Coordinates of C-alpha atoms in Angstrom, one line a residue:
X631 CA 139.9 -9.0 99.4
X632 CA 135.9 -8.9 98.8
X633 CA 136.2 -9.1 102.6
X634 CA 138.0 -6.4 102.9
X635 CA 136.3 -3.9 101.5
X636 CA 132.7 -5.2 103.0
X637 CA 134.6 -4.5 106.5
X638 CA 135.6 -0.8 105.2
X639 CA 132.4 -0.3 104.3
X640 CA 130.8 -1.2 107.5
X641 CA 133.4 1.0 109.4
X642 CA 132.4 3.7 107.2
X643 CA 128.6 3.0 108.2
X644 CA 129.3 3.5 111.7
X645 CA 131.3 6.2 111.6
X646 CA 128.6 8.0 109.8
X647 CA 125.5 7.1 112.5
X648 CA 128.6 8.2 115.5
X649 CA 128.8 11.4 114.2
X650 CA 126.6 14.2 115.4
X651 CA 125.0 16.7 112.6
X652 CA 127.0 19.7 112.5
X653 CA 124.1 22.5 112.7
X654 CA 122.9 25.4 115.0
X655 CA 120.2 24.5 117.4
X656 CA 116.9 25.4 116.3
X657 CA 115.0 27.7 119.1
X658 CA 111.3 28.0 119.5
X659 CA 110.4 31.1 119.3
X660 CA 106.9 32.4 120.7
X661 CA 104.4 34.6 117.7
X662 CA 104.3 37.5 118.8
X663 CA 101.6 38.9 120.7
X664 CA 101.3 35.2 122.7
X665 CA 103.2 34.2 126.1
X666 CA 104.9 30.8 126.3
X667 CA 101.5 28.9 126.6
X668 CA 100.0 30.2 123.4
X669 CA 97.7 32.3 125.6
X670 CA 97.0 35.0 123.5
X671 CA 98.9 38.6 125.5
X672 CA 95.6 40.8 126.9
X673 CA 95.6 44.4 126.1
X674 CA 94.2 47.2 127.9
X675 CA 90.7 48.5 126.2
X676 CA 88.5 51.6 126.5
X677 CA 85.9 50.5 129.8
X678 CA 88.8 48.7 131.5
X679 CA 89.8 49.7 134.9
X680 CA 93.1 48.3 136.8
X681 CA 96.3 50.0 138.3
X682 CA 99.7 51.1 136.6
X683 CA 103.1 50.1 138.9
X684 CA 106.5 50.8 138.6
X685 CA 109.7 49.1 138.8
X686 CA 113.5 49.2 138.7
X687 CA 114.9 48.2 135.8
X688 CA 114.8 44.6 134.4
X689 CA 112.5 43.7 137.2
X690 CA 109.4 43.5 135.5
X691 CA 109.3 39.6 135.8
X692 CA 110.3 39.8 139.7
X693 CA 107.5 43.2 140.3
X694 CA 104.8 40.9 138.6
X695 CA 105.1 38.2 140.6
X696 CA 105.1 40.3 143.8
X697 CA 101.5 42.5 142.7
X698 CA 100.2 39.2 142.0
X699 CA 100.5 37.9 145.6
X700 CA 100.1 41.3 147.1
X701 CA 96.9 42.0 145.3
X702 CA 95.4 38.4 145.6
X703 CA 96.2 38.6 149.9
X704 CA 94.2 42.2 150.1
X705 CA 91.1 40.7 147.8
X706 CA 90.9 38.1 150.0
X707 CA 91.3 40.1 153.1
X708 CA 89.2 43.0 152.0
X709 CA 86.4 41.7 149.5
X710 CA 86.0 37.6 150.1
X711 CA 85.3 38.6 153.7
X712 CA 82.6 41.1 152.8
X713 CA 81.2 38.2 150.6
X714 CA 80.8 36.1 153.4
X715 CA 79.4 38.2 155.6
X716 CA 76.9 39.2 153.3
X717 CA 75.9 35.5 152.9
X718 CA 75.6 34.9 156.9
X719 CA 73.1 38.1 157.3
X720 CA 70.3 36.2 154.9
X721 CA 68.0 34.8 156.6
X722 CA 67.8 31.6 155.1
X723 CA 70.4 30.3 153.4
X724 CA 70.5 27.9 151.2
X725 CA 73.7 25.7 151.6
X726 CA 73.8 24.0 148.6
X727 CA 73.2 27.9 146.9
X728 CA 76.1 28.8 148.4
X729 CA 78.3 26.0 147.7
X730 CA 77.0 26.3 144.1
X731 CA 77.9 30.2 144.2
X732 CA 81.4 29.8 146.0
X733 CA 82.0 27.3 142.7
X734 CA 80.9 29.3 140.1
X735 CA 83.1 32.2 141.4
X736 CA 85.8 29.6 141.5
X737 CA 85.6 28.9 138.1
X738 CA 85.3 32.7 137.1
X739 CA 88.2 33.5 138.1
X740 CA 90.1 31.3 136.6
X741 CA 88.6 32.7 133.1
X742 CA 87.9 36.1 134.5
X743 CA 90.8 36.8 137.3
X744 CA 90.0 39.6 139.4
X745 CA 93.9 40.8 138.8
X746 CA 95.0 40.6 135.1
X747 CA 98.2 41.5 134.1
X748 CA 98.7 43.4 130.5
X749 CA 101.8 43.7 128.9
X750 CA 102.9 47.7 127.9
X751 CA 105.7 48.5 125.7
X752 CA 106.8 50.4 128.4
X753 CA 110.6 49.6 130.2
X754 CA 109.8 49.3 133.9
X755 CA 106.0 50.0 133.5
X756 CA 103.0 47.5 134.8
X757 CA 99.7 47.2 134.5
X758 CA 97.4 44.8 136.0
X759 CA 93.4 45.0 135.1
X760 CA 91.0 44.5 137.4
X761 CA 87.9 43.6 137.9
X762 CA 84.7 43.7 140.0
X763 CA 84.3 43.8 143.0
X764 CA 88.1 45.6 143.0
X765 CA 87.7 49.1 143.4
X766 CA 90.9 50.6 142.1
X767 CA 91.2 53.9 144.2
X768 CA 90.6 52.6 147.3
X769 CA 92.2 49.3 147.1
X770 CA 95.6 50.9 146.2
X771 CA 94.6 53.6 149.0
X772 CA 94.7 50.8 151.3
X773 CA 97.6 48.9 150.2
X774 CA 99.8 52.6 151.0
X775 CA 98.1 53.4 154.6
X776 CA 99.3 50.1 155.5
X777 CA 102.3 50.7 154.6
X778 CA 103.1 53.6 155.5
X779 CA 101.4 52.7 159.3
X780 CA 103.8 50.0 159.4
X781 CA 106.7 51.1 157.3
X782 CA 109.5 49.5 159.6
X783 CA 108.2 45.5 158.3
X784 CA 108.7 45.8 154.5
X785 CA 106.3 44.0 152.4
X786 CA 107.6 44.8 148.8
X787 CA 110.8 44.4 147.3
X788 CA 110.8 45.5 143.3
X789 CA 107.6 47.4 143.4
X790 CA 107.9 51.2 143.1
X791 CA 104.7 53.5 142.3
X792 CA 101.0 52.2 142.1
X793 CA 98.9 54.7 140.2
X794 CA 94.9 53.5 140.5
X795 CA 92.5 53.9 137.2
X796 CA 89.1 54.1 137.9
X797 CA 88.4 53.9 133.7
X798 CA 89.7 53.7 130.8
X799 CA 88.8 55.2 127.4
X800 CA 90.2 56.6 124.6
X801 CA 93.4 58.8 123.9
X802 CA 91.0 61.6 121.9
X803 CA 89.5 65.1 122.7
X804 CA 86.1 63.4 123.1
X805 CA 87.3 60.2 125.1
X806 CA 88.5 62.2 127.5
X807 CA 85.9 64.5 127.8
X808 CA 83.7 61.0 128.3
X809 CA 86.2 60.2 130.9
X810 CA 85.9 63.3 132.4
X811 CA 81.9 62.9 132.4
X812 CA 81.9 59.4 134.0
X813 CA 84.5 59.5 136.5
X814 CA 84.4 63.5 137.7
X815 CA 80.8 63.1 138.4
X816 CA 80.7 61.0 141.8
X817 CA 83.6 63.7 142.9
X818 CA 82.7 67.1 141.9
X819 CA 78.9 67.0 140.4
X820 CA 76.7 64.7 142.7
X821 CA 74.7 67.2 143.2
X822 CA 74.1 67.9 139.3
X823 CA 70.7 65.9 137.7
X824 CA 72.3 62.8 136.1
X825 CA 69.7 63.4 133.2
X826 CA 72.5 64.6 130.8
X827 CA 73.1 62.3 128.2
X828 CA 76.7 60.9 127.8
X829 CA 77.5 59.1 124.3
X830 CA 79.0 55.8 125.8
X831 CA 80.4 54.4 122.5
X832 CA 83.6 54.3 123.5
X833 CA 83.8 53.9 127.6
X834 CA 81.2 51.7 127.9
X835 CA 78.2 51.5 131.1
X836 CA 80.1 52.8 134.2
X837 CA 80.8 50.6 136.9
X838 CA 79.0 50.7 140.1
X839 CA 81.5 51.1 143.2
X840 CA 81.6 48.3 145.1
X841 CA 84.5 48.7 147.3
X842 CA 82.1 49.8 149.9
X843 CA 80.8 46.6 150.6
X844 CA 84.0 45.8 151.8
X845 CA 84.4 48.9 154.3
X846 CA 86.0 50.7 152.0
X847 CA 85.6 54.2 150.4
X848 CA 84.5 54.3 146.9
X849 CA 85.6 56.7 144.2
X850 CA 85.7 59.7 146.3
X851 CA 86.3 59.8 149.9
X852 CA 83.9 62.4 150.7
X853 CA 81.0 63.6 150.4
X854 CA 80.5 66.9 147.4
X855 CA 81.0 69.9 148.2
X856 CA 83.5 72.8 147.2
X857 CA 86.7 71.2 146.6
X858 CA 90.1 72.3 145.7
X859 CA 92.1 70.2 143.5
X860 CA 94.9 69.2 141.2
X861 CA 95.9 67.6 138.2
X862 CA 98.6 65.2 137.6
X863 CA 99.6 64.0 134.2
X864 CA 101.7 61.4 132.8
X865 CA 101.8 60.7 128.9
X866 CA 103.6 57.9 127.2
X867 CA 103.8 57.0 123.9
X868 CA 101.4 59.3 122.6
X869 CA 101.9 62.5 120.8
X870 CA 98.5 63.3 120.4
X871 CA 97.4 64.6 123.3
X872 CA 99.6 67.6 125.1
X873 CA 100.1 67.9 128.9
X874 CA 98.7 71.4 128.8
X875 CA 95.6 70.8 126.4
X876 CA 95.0 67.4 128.7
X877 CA 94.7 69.5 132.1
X878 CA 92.9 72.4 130.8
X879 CA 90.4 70.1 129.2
X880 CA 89.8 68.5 132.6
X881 CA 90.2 71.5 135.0
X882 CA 86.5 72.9 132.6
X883 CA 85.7 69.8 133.2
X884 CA 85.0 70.4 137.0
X885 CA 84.0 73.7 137.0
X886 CA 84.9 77.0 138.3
X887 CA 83.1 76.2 141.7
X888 CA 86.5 74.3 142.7
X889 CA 89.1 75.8 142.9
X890 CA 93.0 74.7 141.8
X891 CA 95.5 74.0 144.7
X892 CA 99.0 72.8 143.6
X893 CA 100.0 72.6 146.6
X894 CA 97.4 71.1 149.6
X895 CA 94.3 70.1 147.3
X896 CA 91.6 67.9 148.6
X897 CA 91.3 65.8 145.8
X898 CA 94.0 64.9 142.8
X899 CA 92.6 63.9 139.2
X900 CA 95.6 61.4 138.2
X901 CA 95.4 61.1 133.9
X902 CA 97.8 59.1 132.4
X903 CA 97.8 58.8 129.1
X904 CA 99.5 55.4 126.7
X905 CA 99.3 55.2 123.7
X906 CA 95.7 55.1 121.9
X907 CA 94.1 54.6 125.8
X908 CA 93.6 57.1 128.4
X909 CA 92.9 56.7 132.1
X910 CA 91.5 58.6 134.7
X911 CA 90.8 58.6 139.0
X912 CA 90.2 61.0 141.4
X913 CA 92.0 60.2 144.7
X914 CA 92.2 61.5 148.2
X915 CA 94.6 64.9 149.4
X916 CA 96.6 62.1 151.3
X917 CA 98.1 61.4 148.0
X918 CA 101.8 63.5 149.0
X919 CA 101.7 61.9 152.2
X920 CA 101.4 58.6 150.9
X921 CA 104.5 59.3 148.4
X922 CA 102.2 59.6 145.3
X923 CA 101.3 55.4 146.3
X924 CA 105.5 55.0 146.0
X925 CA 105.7 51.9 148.1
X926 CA 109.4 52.1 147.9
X927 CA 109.2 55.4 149.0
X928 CA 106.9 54.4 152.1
X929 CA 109.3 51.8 153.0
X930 CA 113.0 53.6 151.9
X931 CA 112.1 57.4 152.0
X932 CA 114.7 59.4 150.2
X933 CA 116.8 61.6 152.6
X934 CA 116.1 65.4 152.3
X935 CA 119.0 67.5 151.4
X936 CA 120.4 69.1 153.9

């Protein structure tokens, strides 16, 4: 009898250890503000520079991806090259100095990437900061004659509209007018003394151009004179600032010795505005032509009605 029950017992043991715990599965889920590695999420600050991009929606993963290889094959074509070749016109170079530079670059960029992507609380909105020696204006301006000079081989599939940033600063009255004062200036007042003193609490030292050690065009893609230009304005998640109190501030900002074409300009100021940060560039007239830098444009125009 004592038997048994020992054997009921043990039966009753391993029936217990058989079966599985009857519970939901508990998911890891990431603190917020940190990707997957614990890297904590970058976000865009007043001095940056970089480039805003488009997508369709739920593509942001897929459009990432593709402006990371895209970007990193133009650096390499457009400014490693120029690095090189200004190594090879020194007289005497030092090979182990320029081993020991190639590292250290190397190793910056793996703490510093020239391309960084931010995350926005934006649906179907990108940005990637950049860095020196990228030179926003231009190297998007490049990325868009290409394509549009070969718009029959395709390149791209989820990326949209690139829209360059030559700075960053502020989403107030006076960060724009710093913006204004930093990044009009190579455009529309070369010819103005530089002596003027420009608070640069909030934008921080301006960044020379060099884009055109790579062959490229800096800032502006000629040389001052009288201009005609226009504005273009895109403001999201801010209710601050107002479209029409944005381009009249900027249009003073140049001066009445330009003058405002809507419809052929030579030069466009591009401001878009997100959140507490504001970003401005001034690019070339070529800006319709190239689509407004709409790569799926280039590639897939949309028909005309008829």
């Amino acid at each position: 009898m004592e038997d048994f029950k020992k054997r009921k017992a043990d039966d009753g043991a391993v029936d217990s250890i058989d079966k599985k715990p009857k519970h939901s599965k508990q998911w890891r889920v990431s603190k917020k503000g940190h990707l997957g590695t614990g890297t904590t999420v970058p976000s865009i600050q007043p001095g940056d520079a970089g480039i805003w991009a488009t997508c369709g929606m739920h593509q942001e993963g897929k459009c990432t991806t593709e402006l990371r290889d895209l970007f990193d094959e133009y650096a390499s074509a457009l400014y490693k090259t120029s690095i090189v070749d200004d190594e090879e016109t020194k007289p005497e170079l030092d090979i182990e100095a320029a081993i020991s530079r190639e590292v250290e670059e190397m190793e910056k960029s793996k703490t510093d990437p020239w391309f960084q992507p931010v995350r926005v609380d934006v649906t179907c909105v990108l940005f990637f900061r950049t860095r020196e020696p990228i030179e926003p204006v231009s190297f998007v301006h490049r990325i868009c004659s290409d394509a549009l000079a070969s718009s029959s081989s395709k390149r791209s599939r989820w990326i949209k509209r690139l829209t360059p940033m030559s700075r960053m600063g502020r989403a107030t009255e006076k960060g724009l007018e710093e913006l204004c004062n930093i990044v009009l200036a190579s455009c529309f007042h070369q010819e103005e003394t530089m002596s003027r003193k420009v608070s640069l609490s909030i934008i921080g030292p301006p960044r020379d151009p060099p884009a055109q050690r790579a062959g490229e065009a800096g800032p502006c893609f000629r040389a001052p004179k009288q201009e005609s230009f226009a504005i273009r304005t895109t403001i999201r998640n801010n209710s601050s600032l107002k479209r029409d109190a944005v381009i009249k501030q900027v249009a003073d900002a140049v001066g009445k010795r330009h003058t405002v074409d809507l419809t052929t300009p030579d030069l466009i100021i591009l401001v878009e505005v997100y959140k507490n940060i504001c970003g401005m560039s001034v690019v070339d007239g070529d800006f319709h032509k190239l689509k407004r830098y709409n790569l799926a444009e280039i590639y897939n125009p949309t028909p005309k009605p008829a």
